[in-house]
XYZ file of C-alpha atoms in Angstrom:
539
model
C 159.686 70.703 -98.998
C 155.996 70.363 -98.231
C 154.825 68.690 -95.033
C 155.163 64.905 -94.922
C 152.324 62.976 -93.318
C 152.929 59.467 -91.985
C 150.493 56.871 -90.741
C 151.884 53.318 -90.540
C 151.825 51.247 -92.639
C 150.605 53.778 -95.215
C 152.783 56.800 -95.952
C 151.642 59.889 -97.833
C 154.246 62.284 -99.196
C 153.344 65.676 -100.666
C 156.246 66.759 -102.861
C 156.998 70.321 -103.882
C 157.398 69.747 -107.609
C 156.730 71.706 -110.772
C 155.030 69.802 -113.555
C 155.056 70.079 -117.356
C 151.867 71.295 -119.054
C 148.744 69.374 -118.176
C 148.155 68.558 -121.792
C 150.834 69.045 -124.381
C 148.388 68.947 -127.236
C 144.720 68.514 -127.896
C 145.075 64.945 -129.084
C 147.513 63.249 -126.691
C 147.509 62.018 -123.099
C 149.880 63.820 -120.730
C 153.047 61.932 -119.834
C 153.677 60.982 -116.166
C 155.867 63.354 -114.157
C 155.940 61.755 -110.686
C 156.756 58.141 -109.770
C 157.509 55.906 -106.784
C 160.371 53.400 -106.907
C 160.892 50.434 -104.590
C 164.608 49.910 -103.876
C 166.516 47.287 -101.904
C 166.581 43.501 -101.835
C 164.077 43.067 -98.990
C 160.820 42.653 -100.911
C 158.783 42.456 -97.708
C 159.940 45.906 -96.590
C 161.364 47.845 -99.573
C 162.876 51.308 -99.398
C 160.637 53.715 -101.325
C 161.838 56.728 -103.298
C 159.390 59.413 -104.409
C 160.646 61.009 -107.626
C 159.487 63.877 -109.788
C 160.462 66.190 -112.613
C 161.558 69.507 -111.112
C 161.835 72.666 -113.188
C 165.356 74.037 -113.639
C 164.288 77.124 -115.592
C 164.803 75.649 -119.063
C 163.437 72.125 -118.665
C 162.749 69.455 -116.063
C 165.332 67.470 -114.087
C 164.828 64.214 -112.216
C 164.917 64.543 -108.420
C 164.172 61.857 -105.811
C 163.458 62.014 -102.075
C 163.427 59.109 -99.649
C 160.049 58.233 -98.172
C 161.689 56.002 -95.549
C 164.487 58.399 -94.488
C 163.038 61.911 -94.404
C 166.337 63.499 -93.332
C 168.147 62.360 -96.484
C 168.867 65.062 -99.064
C 167.058 64.804 -102.429
C 169.111 63.128 -105.145
C 169.263 64.400 -108.725
C 169.697 62.152 -111.741
C 170.961 62.942 -115.250
C 172.398 61.197 -118.286
C 175.958 60.022 -117.736
C 175.826 61.100 -114.110
C 175.341 64.754 -115.058
C 172.425 67.029 -114.278
C 172.120 69.222 -117.361
C 169.795 67.118 -119.512
C 166.097 67.921 -119.024
C 163.451 65.187 -119.113
C 159.838 64.984 -120.250
C 158.476 61.841 -118.555
C 159.215 59.590 -115.599
C 158.166 56.091 -114.470
C 159.464 53.693 -111.810
C 159.031 50.196 -110.453
C 160.773 47.513 -108.434
C 164.416 48.559 -108.252
C 164.498 51.031 -111.125
C 163.782 54.512 -112.426
C 163.165 55.210 -116.094
C 162.991 58.617 -117.758
C 162.447 59.905 -121.282
C 164.381 62.870 -122.619
C 162.550 65.810 -124.292
C 160.192 64.589 -127.023
C 160.117 67.778 -129.103
C 162.687 66.494 -131.605
C 162.741 62.713 -132.230
C 164.525 60.399 -132.005
C 163.982 60.300 -128.258
C 165.907 58.275 -125.686
C 164.824 56.396 -122.577
C 167.275 55.999 -119.696
C 167.107 53.210 -117.100
C 168.633 53.487 -113.604
C 169.083 50.220 -111.688
C 168.735 51.235 -108.036
C 170.168 47.928 -106.784
C 173.204 47.717 -109.103
C 176.209 49.800 -108.070
C 178.447 48.640 -110.942
C 176.274 49.687 -113.892
C 173.602 51.969 -112.441
C 172.479 53.596 -115.709
C 172.000 52.606 -119.339
C 169.957 53.631 -122.369
C 167.214 51.099 -123.175
C 165.460 52.869 -126.065
C 166.189 55.332 -128.837
C 163.631 55.897 -131.567
C 160.231 57.366 -132.362
C 158.380 59.574 -129.874
C 156.383 57.933 -127.087
C 152.781 59.099 -126.709
C 152.490 57.290 -123.347
C 154.794 55.435 -120.955
C 154.087 53.382 -117.818
C 156.087 51.347 -115.308
C 155.364 48.552 -112.869
C 156.966 45.432 -111.493
C 160.387 45.109 -113.115
C 159.646 46.500 -116.572
C 158.467 49.520 -118.572
C 156.049 49.802 -121.499
C 155.310 52.680 -123.857
C 153.169 53.568 -126.858
C 155.113 53.944 -130.101
C 152.784 54.904 -132.963
C 149.859 53.472 -130.918
C 151.591 50.097 -130.478
C 152.599 48.784 -127.029
C 156.342 48.204 -126.745
C 157.871 46.838 -123.523
C 161.424 46.678 -122.187
C 162.754 43.932 -119.870
C 159.435 42.070 -120.039
C 159.802 38.282 -120.029
C 156.150 37.268 -120.485
C 155.693 37.743 -124.209
C 154.702 40.415 -126.685
C 151.572 42.457 -127.352
C 149.926 41.922 -130.776
C 151.184 44.482 -133.284
C 147.837 44.742 -135.090
C 146.092 46.436 -132.140
C 146.424 50.203 -131.662
C 146.111 51.775 -128.205
C 145.555 55.260 -126.787
C 146.645 54.612 -123.165
C 148.313 51.880 -121.106
C 149.083 50.781 -117.540
C 151.613 48.267 -116.193
C 151.028 45.985 -113.201
C 152.654 42.940 -111.647
C 153.263 40.641 -114.614
C 150.721 42.270 -116.907
C 150.130 45.284 -119.130
C 146.699 46.701 -120.015
C 145.745 49.137 -122.752
C 142.764 51.114 -124.037
C 142.090 50.293 -127.687
C 142.267 53.471 -129.769
C 138.882 54.618 -131.005
C 136.743 52.186 -128.986
C 138.036 52.462 -125.402
C 137.935 48.657 -125.088
C 140.202 47.195 -122.390
C 142.778 44.539 -123.277
C 145.337 43.031 -120.878
C 148.345 40.816 -121.666
C 150.794 38.761 -119.584
C 150.316 36.361 -116.685
C 148.922 38.630 -113.970
C 145.551 38.369 -112.256
C 144.063 41.189 -114.340
C 144.469 39.270 -117.618
C 141.222 37.778 -118.906
C 139.053 39.606 -116.365
C 138.734 42.940 -118.167
C 135.267 44.525 -117.857
C 133.456 45.322 -121.075
C 132.618 48.874 -122.055
C 134.139 52.125 -123.265
C 136.793 53.388 -120.880
C 138.719 56.667 -120.687
C 141.331 56.350 -117.889
C 143.424 53.387 -116.767
C 145.754 52.520 -113.849
C 147.321 49.333 -112.499
C 148.813 48.033 -109.259
C 150.677 44.855 -108.424
C 147.584 42.637 -108.198
C 144.754 44.468 -109.934
C 143.827 47.319 -112.275
C 141.164 50.036 -112.344
C 139.558 52.056 -115.131
C 137.099 54.921 -115.490
C 134.424 54.493 -118.142
C 132.820 57.136 -120.337
C 130.187 57.839 -117.671
C 132.815 58.580 -115.034
C 132.260 55.279 -113.189
C 135.320 53.680 -111.603
C 135.645 49.894 -111.737
C 138.462 47.514 -110.681
C 139.377 43.926 -111.607
C 142.141 41.403 -110.981
C 142.920 39.404 -107.835
C 139.573 39.018 -106.090
C 140.903 39.803 -102.591
C 142.637 42.979 -103.737
C 139.595 44.234 -105.622
C 137.230 43.443 -102.750
C 139.473 45.157 -100.194
C 140.309 48.237 -102.225
C 137.459 48.845 -104.669
C 135.851 52.235 -104.015
C 132.104 52.862 -104.280
C 130.975 53.086 -107.887
C 130.283 56.802 -107.809
C 129.814 58.650 -111.072
C 132.017 61.720 -110.676
C 134.605 63.556 -112.720
C 137.942 61.746 -112.339
C 141.298 63.291 -113.240
C 143.678 60.483 -112.171
C 143.481 56.980 -110.707
C 146.423 55.735 -108.593
C 146.543 52.031 -107.684
C 148.920 50.567 -105.081
C 149.154 47.176 -103.382
C 147.206 48.313 -100.325
C 144.984 51.103 -101.583
C 143.204 52.688 -104.523
C 143.145 56.500 -104.744
C 141.301 58.862 -107.048
C 142.152 62.464 -107.896
C 138.757 63.972 -108.655
C 138.059 66.672 -111.198
C 137.931 69.296 -108.437
C 141.505 68.258 -107.428
C 140.537 66.620 -104.131
C 141.658 63.062 -103.317
C 139.778 60.033 -101.978
C 141.509 56.773 -100.992
C 140.166 53.307 -100.189
C 142.820 51.331 -98.241
C 142.939 47.744 -97.035
C 141.996 47.131 -93.408
C 145.580 47.274 -92.109
C 146.325 50.628 -93.787
C 145.170 54.094 -92.776
C 144.916 57.294 -94.783
C 146.062 60.514 -93.060
C 143.061 62.831 -92.531
C 145.098 65.772 -93.875
C 144.750 64.410 -97.392
C 141.063 65.327 -97.534
C 141.867 68.952 -96.702
C 144.191 69.600 -99.649
C 143.955 69.981 -103.424
C 146.387 68.116 -105.673
C 147.383 68.371 -109.328
C 149.058 64.947 -109.643
C 148.870 61.615 -107.851
C 150.828 58.332 -107.843
C 150.738 55.172 -105.718
C 152.885 52.078 -105.209
C 152.732 49.464 -102.488
C 151.525 51.252 -99.354
C 152.780 54.664 -100.477
C 150.836 57.412 -102.225
C 152.431 60.688 -103.383
C 150.785 63.866 -104.586
C 151.751 67.322 -105.803
C 149.903 70.022 -103.886
C 147.939 72.556 -105.923
C 149.284 75.362 -103.695
C 152.899 74.302 -104.252
C 152.347 73.941 -107.993
C 150.972 77.481 -108.168
C 153.893 78.856 -106.137
C 156.328 77.137 -108.491
C 155.030 79.017 -111.516
C 158.140 81.195 -111.619
C 156.677 84.018 -113.694
C 153.411 84.692 -111.893
C 150.120 85.436 -113.638
C 149.249 86.760 -117.066
C 147.269 89.561 -115.395
C 150.354 90.849 -113.593
C 152.432 90.924 -116.776
C 149.670 92.630 -118.769
C 148.667 95.253 -116.233
C 151.156 95.586 -113.359
C 154.706 95.037 -114.610
C 156.658 98.114 -115.749
C 158.227 98.324 -119.208
C 159.721 96.525 -121.026
C 157.067 93.920 -121.743
C 157.704 90.347 -120.641
C 158.821 87.869 -123.358
C 155.391 86.260 -123.984
C 153.835 89.701 -124.473
C 156.670 91.402 -126.361
C 155.576 90.318 -129.855
C 152.368 89.361 -131.602
C 153.492 85.794 -132.414
C 154.364 85.154 -128.751
C 150.980 86.502 -127.591
C 149.179 84.142 -129.952
C 151.266 81.204 -128.731
C 150.392 82.086 -125.135
C 146.681 82.193 -126.042
C 146.979 78.783 -127.680
C 148.581 77.277 -124.573
C 145.772 78.550 -122.350
C 143.125 77.348 -124.816
C 144.568 73.840 -124.822
C 144.327 73.688 -121.039
C 140.632 74.614 -121.123
C 140.017 72.211 -124.004
C 141.487 69.441 -121.850
C 138.962 70.163 -119.088
C 136.041 70.215 -121.543
C 137.043 67.270 -123.727
C 139.410 64.872 -121.969
C 138.404 65.003 -118.300
C 135.916 62.277 -117.348
C 133.194 63.600 -117.168
C 134.109 67.043 -118.562
C 134.788 69.974 -116.234
C 133.596 73.565 -116.558
C 136.089 75.950 -114.953
C 133.656 78.877 -114.368
C 136.398 81.424 -113.615
C 138.632 81.786 -116.682
C 140.516 85.097 -116.379
C 144.035 86.456 -116.801
C 144.837 86.172 -113.078
C 144.107 82.431 -113.297
C 146.575 81.906 -116.146
C 149.967 81.062 -114.613
C 153.275 81.356 -116.481
C 156.000 78.806 -115.763
C 159.767 79.154 -116.128
C 159.552 78.676 -119.909
C 156.639 81.175 -120.156
C 154.133 78.421 -120.984
C 150.544 79.132 -119.927
C 148.833 76.952 -117.294
C 145.178 77.198 -116.249
C 144.864 77.382 -112.449
C 142.417 77.913 -109.563
C 139.705 75.300 -109.892
C 137.866 76.387 -106.766
C 134.692 77.234 -108.723
C 134.909 74.354 -111.191
C 131.785 72.289 -111.781
C 131.736 68.668 -112.881
C 129.401 68.427 -115.845
C 127.948 65.877 -118.193
C 128.093 68.296 -121.093
C 126.000 66.115 -123.358
C 122.957 66.541 -121.111
C 123.667 69.892 -119.499
C 123.519 68.306 -116.045
C 126.211 68.458 -113.425
C 127.613 65.344 -111.796
C 125.284 65.607 -108.853
C 122.181 65.995 -111.004
C 121.416 69.536 -109.798
C 121.974 72.934 -111.326
C 124.125 75.273 -109.215
C 121.846 77.556 -107.234
C 124.217 80.530 -107.313
C 126.157 81.884 -110.277
C 129.912 82.105 -109.826
C 132.733 83.809 -111.656
C 134.382 87.212 -112.032
C 132.646 90.384 -113.169
C 133.673 91.283 -116.704
C 134.574 87.715 -117.618
C 131.261 86.106 -116.665
C 128.943 84.978 -119.455
C 125.902 87.346 -119.411
C 123.646 84.471 -120.455
C 124.830 82.343 -117.545
C 124.394 85.260 -115.127
C 120.892 86.044 -116.391
C 119.497 82.518 -116.790
C 121.701 80.659 -114.257
C 122.120 77.900 -116.846
C 125.729 76.767 -117.127
C 127.285 75.107 -120.195
C 130.817 74.777 -121.519
C 130.079 77.810 -123.714
C 130.286 79.971 -120.566
C 134.003 79.153 -120.362
C 134.253 79.977 -124.077
C 132.804 83.438 -123.383
C 135.332 84.051 -120.602
C 138.155 82.923 -122.875
C 136.914 85.335 -125.558
C 137.211 88.166 -123.029
C 140.726 86.940 -122.231
C 141.622 87.056 -125.945
C 140.398 90.658 -126.177
C 142.468 91.485 -123.096
C 145.552 89.973 -124.767
C 144.989 91.811 -128.045
C 144.207 95.207 -126.533
C 146.333 95.218 -123.394
C 143.320 96.784 -121.656
C 141.860 95.740 -118.355
C 138.556 93.935 -118.631
C 136.737 96.921 -117.123
C 138.260 100.398 -117.345
C 137.591 103.983 -118.414
C 138.416 104.742 -122.038
C 139.187 108.096 -123.631
C 135.992 110.046 -124.180
C 133.989 107.903 -121.766
C 133.157 109.037 -118.267
C 132.067 105.627 -117.025
C 133.991 102.350 -117.024
C 133.288 100.013 -119.949
C 133.814 96.328 -120.558
C 136.518 95.442 -123.087
C 133.870 93.504 -125.041
C 131.781 96.654 -125.553
C 134.870 98.600 -126.595
C 136.553 96.102 -128.914
C 133.905 93.997 -130.652
C 132.327 96.854 -132.677
C 135.745 97.695 -134.152
C 136.448 94.033 -134.919
C 133.049 93.501 -136.542
C 133.671 96.517 -138.798
C 137.090 95.129 -139.871
C 139.045 97.736 -137.894
C 140.960 95.366 -135.638
C 143.958 97.724 -135.653
C 141.933 100.195 -133.558
C 141.912 97.841 -130.549
C 145.508 96.577 -130.562
C 147.866 97.164 -127.623
C 149.713 100.428 -128.298
C 152.740 99.199 -126.340
C 153.592 96.931 -129.277
C 154.495 98.020 -132.815
C 151.728 97.472 -135.333
C 151.806 93.925 -136.707
C 153.570 93.336 -140.006
C 151.199 92.585 -142.907
C 151.685 88.865 -142.364
C 151.169 89.146 -138.614
C 148.131 91.387 -139.074
C 146.341 88.630 -140.963
C 146.797 86.237 -138.027
C 146.029 88.877 -135.371
C 142.815 89.905 -137.161
C 141.877 86.236 -137.425
C 142.212 85.920 -133.644
C 140.201 89.121 -133.215
C 137.349 87.577 -135.193
C 137.653 84.460 -133.043
C 137.371 86.552 -129.868
C 134.223 88.212 -131.220
C 132.762 84.781 -131.989
C 133.552 83.577 -128.464
C 131.528 86.391 -126.840
C 128.498 86.029 -129.099
C 125.004 86.068 -127.673
C 123.345 83.587 -127.561
C 125.873 81.059 -126.306
C 124.923 78.303 -128.757
C 126.524 80.368 -131.545
C 129.930 80.313 -129.882
C 132.603 77.833 -130.999
C 133.640 74.921 -128.805
C 137.053 75.019 -127.144
C 138.284 72.367 -129.591
C 137.279 74.686 -132.438
C 138.985 77.572 -130.639
C 142.203 75.544 -130.386
C 142.010 74.723 -134.100
C 141.633 78.395 -135.048
C 144.519 79.452 -132.805
C 146.740 76.689 -134.194
C 146.133 77.997 -137.725
C 146.766 81.576 -136.620
C 150.020 80.673 -134.849
C 151.194 78.634 -137.853
C 150.451 81.525 -140.215
C 152.187 84.002 -137.932
C 155.280 81.816 -137.610
C 155.363 81.273 -141.370
C 155.522 85.023 -141.891
C 158.204 85.264 -139.178
C 160.361 82.879 -141.202
C 159.506 84.451 -144.557
C 158.164 87.997 -144.086
C 157.600 88.594 -147.794
C 156.256 85.191 -148.756
C 152.981 83.344 -148.589
C 149.470 84.167 -149.639
C 146.561 84.951 -147.362
C 145.299 81.665 -145.965
C 143.000 82.805 -143.152
C 139.453 84.043 -143.510
C 136.610 85.065 -141.195
C 134.562 82.066 -142.312
C 137.044 79.766 -140.577
C 136.161 81.247 -137.175
C 132.384 81.028 -137.402
C 130.945 79.715 -134.156
C 129.232 76.436 -133.578
C 125.469 76.139 -133.491
C 125.476 73.260 -131.038
C 125.236 73.508 -127.302
């Protein structure tokens, strides 16, 4: 267990938890994986439980630790009192925990644990279509089912069915949502946040007992609701890249795009100074408690280490994600989605600046996670300016992966990450180190210089990893398609490279084609062509 910091009346708990992928797909918001529940009948001084989804090797189980009693052993929860069913999302509120089972194969189920009821502690409250978002607060839970807000155990009315939403947050007696497509805020219920929603186009949303906060498209954080709560807790309106907003009853906290945390508490609460010295990957708040998952612990919990180690250091046989061409393409797609999230869904977007195989972590299920954001820069990609309004004075990155245009001109754009990812793709296809000596060459060469000429002359087979059998005809089509994509990603100049969203689209088509040939090796016509991978001409 990570260190626990306490400063009355505010408690901060850093849990050692492993999280699901940051973004499951390019078009959905990630589901919550940590939550804080208030248990007990004394509302003035509730007992708080910090809960999270902990990896068990095949999925994620629900585990809770007491914030009040640090010596108590963590408690695990499962359906029917067991502990074998993995979960995909977790929320909590006053006297309850609520978790959703894996969403990969609907119908999905939602389980409710009543923390104050010993006779019937657990029951299923939902079974149906997949939930794209879920949030808890007060005594009830709400989720998004086909973009419509659906709530359980809510006594204050219903949300109009004709409105579609992309995100939601639940507070004390109210629920707020972001209207799909416009980012407009709408709140329903009888809480103080209802009817006070600020106008604009918002991207992120969070709610506490008495007020709510949102981040607009410029990266500006604003709060509304009970006037006293907003005045006491509202942070300065800084325009910075925000990853998560966590709103409690006595504080508002922000997880910034560089994974540091800032909190603005009420006068009678204090924030431990240690919080400013750490990096976090997830954040949650309730009452006077804030919980976070440390970046260092998250990295340590990636059971299978880095992609670099499996490509270049592990002895034979090859690890599962590298043992076949379809699995290598799926791994590339997972990494691409993580980078796409930083470029497209962070507010404002984030440029990683150090994409490389040693910064791709592999979890217990061999899914790829992008890590190490120490060099990340917060950018307004539409203008080419960083969040502070100044260009970085020194280039940063790793030799071999660094965009030559960025190194030469010291002008950073999201296409610099695309270049680094293109190098990573070539590394995956060839099994070669980024810089090494090749047969017939006395000096080390970059994998780009070795591989791209073969790919451009339609001889992709000359660069493929010799530790794997040659792809089947069906697989070769998809592998060549990815080879062309890699060549497009390392194009000079950078404006001719595809965006990461385009990269994800190409990899999705390649993976689908490869899996189709896995299922039916002799069937299907060629569906992939070089024209589909042509780079973008926008910057």
